[in-house]
PDB file of C-alpha atoms in Angstrom:
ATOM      1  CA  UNK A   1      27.122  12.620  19.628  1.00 75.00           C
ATOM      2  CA  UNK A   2      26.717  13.620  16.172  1.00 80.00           C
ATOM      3  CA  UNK A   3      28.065   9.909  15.026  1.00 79.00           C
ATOM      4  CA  UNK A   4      25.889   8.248  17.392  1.00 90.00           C
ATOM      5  CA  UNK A   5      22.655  10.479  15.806  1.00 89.00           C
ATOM      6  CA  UNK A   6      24.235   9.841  12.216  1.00 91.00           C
ATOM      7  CA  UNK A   7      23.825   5.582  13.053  1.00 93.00           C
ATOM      8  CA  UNK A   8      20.529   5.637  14.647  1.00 94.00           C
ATOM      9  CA  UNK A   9      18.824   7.669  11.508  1.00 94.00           C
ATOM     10  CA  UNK A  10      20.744   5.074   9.325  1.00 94.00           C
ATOM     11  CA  UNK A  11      19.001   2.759  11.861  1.00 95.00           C
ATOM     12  CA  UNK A  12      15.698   4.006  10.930  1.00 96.00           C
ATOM     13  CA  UNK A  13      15.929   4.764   7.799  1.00 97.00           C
ATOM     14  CA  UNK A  14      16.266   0.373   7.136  1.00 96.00           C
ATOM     15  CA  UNK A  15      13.754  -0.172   9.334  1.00 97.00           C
ATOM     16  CA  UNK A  16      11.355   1.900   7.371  1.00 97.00           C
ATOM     17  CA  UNK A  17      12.265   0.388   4.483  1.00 97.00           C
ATOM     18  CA  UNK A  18      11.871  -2.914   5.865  1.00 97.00           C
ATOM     19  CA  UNK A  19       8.125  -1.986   6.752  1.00 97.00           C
ATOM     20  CA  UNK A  20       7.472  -0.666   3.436  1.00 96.00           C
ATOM     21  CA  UNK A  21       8.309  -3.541   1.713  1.00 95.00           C
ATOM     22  CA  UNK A  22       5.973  -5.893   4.114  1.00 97.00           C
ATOM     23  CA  UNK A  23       3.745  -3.865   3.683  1.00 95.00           C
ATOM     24  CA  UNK A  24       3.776  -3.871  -0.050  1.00 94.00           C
ATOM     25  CA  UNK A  25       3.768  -7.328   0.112  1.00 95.00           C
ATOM     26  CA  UNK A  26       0.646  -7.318   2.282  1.00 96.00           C
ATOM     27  CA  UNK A  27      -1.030  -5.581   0.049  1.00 97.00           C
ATOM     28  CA  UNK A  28       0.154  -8.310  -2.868  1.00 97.00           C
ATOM     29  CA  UNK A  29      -1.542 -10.672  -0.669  1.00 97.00           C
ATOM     30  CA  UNK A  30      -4.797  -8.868   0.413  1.00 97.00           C
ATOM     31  CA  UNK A  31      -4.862  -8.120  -3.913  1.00 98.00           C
ATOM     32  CA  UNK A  32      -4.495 -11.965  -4.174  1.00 98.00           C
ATOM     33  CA  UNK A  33      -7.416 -12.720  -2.190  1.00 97.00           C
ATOM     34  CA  UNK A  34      -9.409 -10.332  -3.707  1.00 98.00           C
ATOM     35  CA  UNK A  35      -8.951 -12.037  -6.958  1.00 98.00           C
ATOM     36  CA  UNK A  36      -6.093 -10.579  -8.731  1.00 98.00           C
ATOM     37  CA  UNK A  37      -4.260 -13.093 -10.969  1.00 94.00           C
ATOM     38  CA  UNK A  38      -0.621 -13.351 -10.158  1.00 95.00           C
ATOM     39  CA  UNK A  39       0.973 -11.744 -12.791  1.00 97.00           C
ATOM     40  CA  UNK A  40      -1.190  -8.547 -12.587  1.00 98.00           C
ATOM     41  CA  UNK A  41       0.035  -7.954  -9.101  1.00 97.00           C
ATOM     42  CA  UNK A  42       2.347  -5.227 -10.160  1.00 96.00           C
ATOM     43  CA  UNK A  43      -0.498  -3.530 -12.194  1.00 97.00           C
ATOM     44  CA  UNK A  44      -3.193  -4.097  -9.310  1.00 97.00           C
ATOM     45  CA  UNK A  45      -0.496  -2.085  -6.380  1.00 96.00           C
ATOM     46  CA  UNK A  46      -0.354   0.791  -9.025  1.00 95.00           C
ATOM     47  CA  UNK A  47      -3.896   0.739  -9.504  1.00 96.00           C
ATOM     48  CA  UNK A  48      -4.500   0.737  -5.853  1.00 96.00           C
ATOM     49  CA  UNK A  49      -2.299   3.462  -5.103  1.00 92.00           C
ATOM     50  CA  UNK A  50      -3.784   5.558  -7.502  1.00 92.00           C
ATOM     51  CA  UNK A  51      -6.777   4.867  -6.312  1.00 90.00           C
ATOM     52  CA  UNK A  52      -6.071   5.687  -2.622  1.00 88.00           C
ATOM     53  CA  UNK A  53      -6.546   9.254  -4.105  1.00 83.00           C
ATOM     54  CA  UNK A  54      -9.860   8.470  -5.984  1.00 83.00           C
ATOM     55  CA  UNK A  55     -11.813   6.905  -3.706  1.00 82.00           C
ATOM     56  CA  UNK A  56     -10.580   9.680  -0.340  1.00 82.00           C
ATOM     57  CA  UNK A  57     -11.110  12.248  -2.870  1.00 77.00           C
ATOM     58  CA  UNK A  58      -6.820  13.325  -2.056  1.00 64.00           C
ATOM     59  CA  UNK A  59      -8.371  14.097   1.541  1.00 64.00           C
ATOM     60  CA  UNK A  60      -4.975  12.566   3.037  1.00 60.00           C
ATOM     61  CA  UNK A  61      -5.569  14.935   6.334  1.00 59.00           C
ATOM     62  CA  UNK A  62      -8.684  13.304   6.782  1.00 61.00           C
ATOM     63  CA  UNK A  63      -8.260   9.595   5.554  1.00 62.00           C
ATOM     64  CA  UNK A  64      -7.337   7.239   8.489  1.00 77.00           C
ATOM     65  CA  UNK A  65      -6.332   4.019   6.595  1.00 83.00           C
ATOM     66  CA  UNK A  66      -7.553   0.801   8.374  1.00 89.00           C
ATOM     67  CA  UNK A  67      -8.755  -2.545   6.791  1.00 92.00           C
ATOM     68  CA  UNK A  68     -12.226  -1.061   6.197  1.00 93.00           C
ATOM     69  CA  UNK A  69     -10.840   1.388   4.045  1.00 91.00           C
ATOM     70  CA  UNK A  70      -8.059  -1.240   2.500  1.00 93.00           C
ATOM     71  CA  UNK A  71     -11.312  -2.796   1.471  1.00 95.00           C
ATOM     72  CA  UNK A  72     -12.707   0.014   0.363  1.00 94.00           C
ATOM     73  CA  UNK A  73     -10.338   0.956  -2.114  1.00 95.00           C
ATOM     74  CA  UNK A  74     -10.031  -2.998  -3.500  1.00 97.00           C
ATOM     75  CA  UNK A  75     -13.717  -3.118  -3.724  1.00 97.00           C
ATOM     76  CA  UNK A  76     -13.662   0.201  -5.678  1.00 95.00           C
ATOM     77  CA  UNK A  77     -10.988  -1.457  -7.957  1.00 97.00           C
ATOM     78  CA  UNK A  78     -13.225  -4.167  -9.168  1.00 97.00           C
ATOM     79  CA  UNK A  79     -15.457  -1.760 -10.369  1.00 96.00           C
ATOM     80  CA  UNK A  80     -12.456   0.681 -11.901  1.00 95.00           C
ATOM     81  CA  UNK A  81     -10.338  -2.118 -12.988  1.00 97.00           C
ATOM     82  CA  UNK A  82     -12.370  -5.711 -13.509  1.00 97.00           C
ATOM     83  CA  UNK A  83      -9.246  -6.798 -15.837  1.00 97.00           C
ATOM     84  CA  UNK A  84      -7.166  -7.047 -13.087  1.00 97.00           C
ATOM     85  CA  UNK A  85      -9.418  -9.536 -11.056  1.00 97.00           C
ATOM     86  CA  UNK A  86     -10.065 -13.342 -12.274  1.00 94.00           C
TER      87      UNK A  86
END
């Protein structure tokens, strides 16, 4: 039984990862769109990120994430970051 628990948390565990990376590249895209020139990508998720913080004030028990606050955030970056954006 113990195995059988062992291979499904394994199981998980990828699939997580999986979603995490599609979701950072999501995010590359949404920053795209927004403006953000290719090679500042990188920059632009750490900025974001940090941000996340910032702009919800590190209210994390509070801050339901959904595109309106996706947006949020990006539009908040163009203000705290306009060398990022084209």
């Amino acid at each position: 039984m113990a195995k059988n628990f062992n291979q499904e948390l394994k199981e998980a565990e990828f699939e997580i990862e999986e979603i995490a990376m599609q979701l950072a590249d999501m995010l590359g895209a949404a920053l795209h769109f927004a403006g953000v020139s290719e090679e500042k990508i990188p920059d632009a998720v750490d900025a974001y990120l940090k941000g996340l913080d910032e702009v919800f004030d590190n209210d994390e028990e509070n801050a339901e994430m959904g595109y309106e606050e996706v947006i949020q955030v990006i539009n908040s970056l163009k203000v705290t970051h306009k060398h990022l954006f084209r």
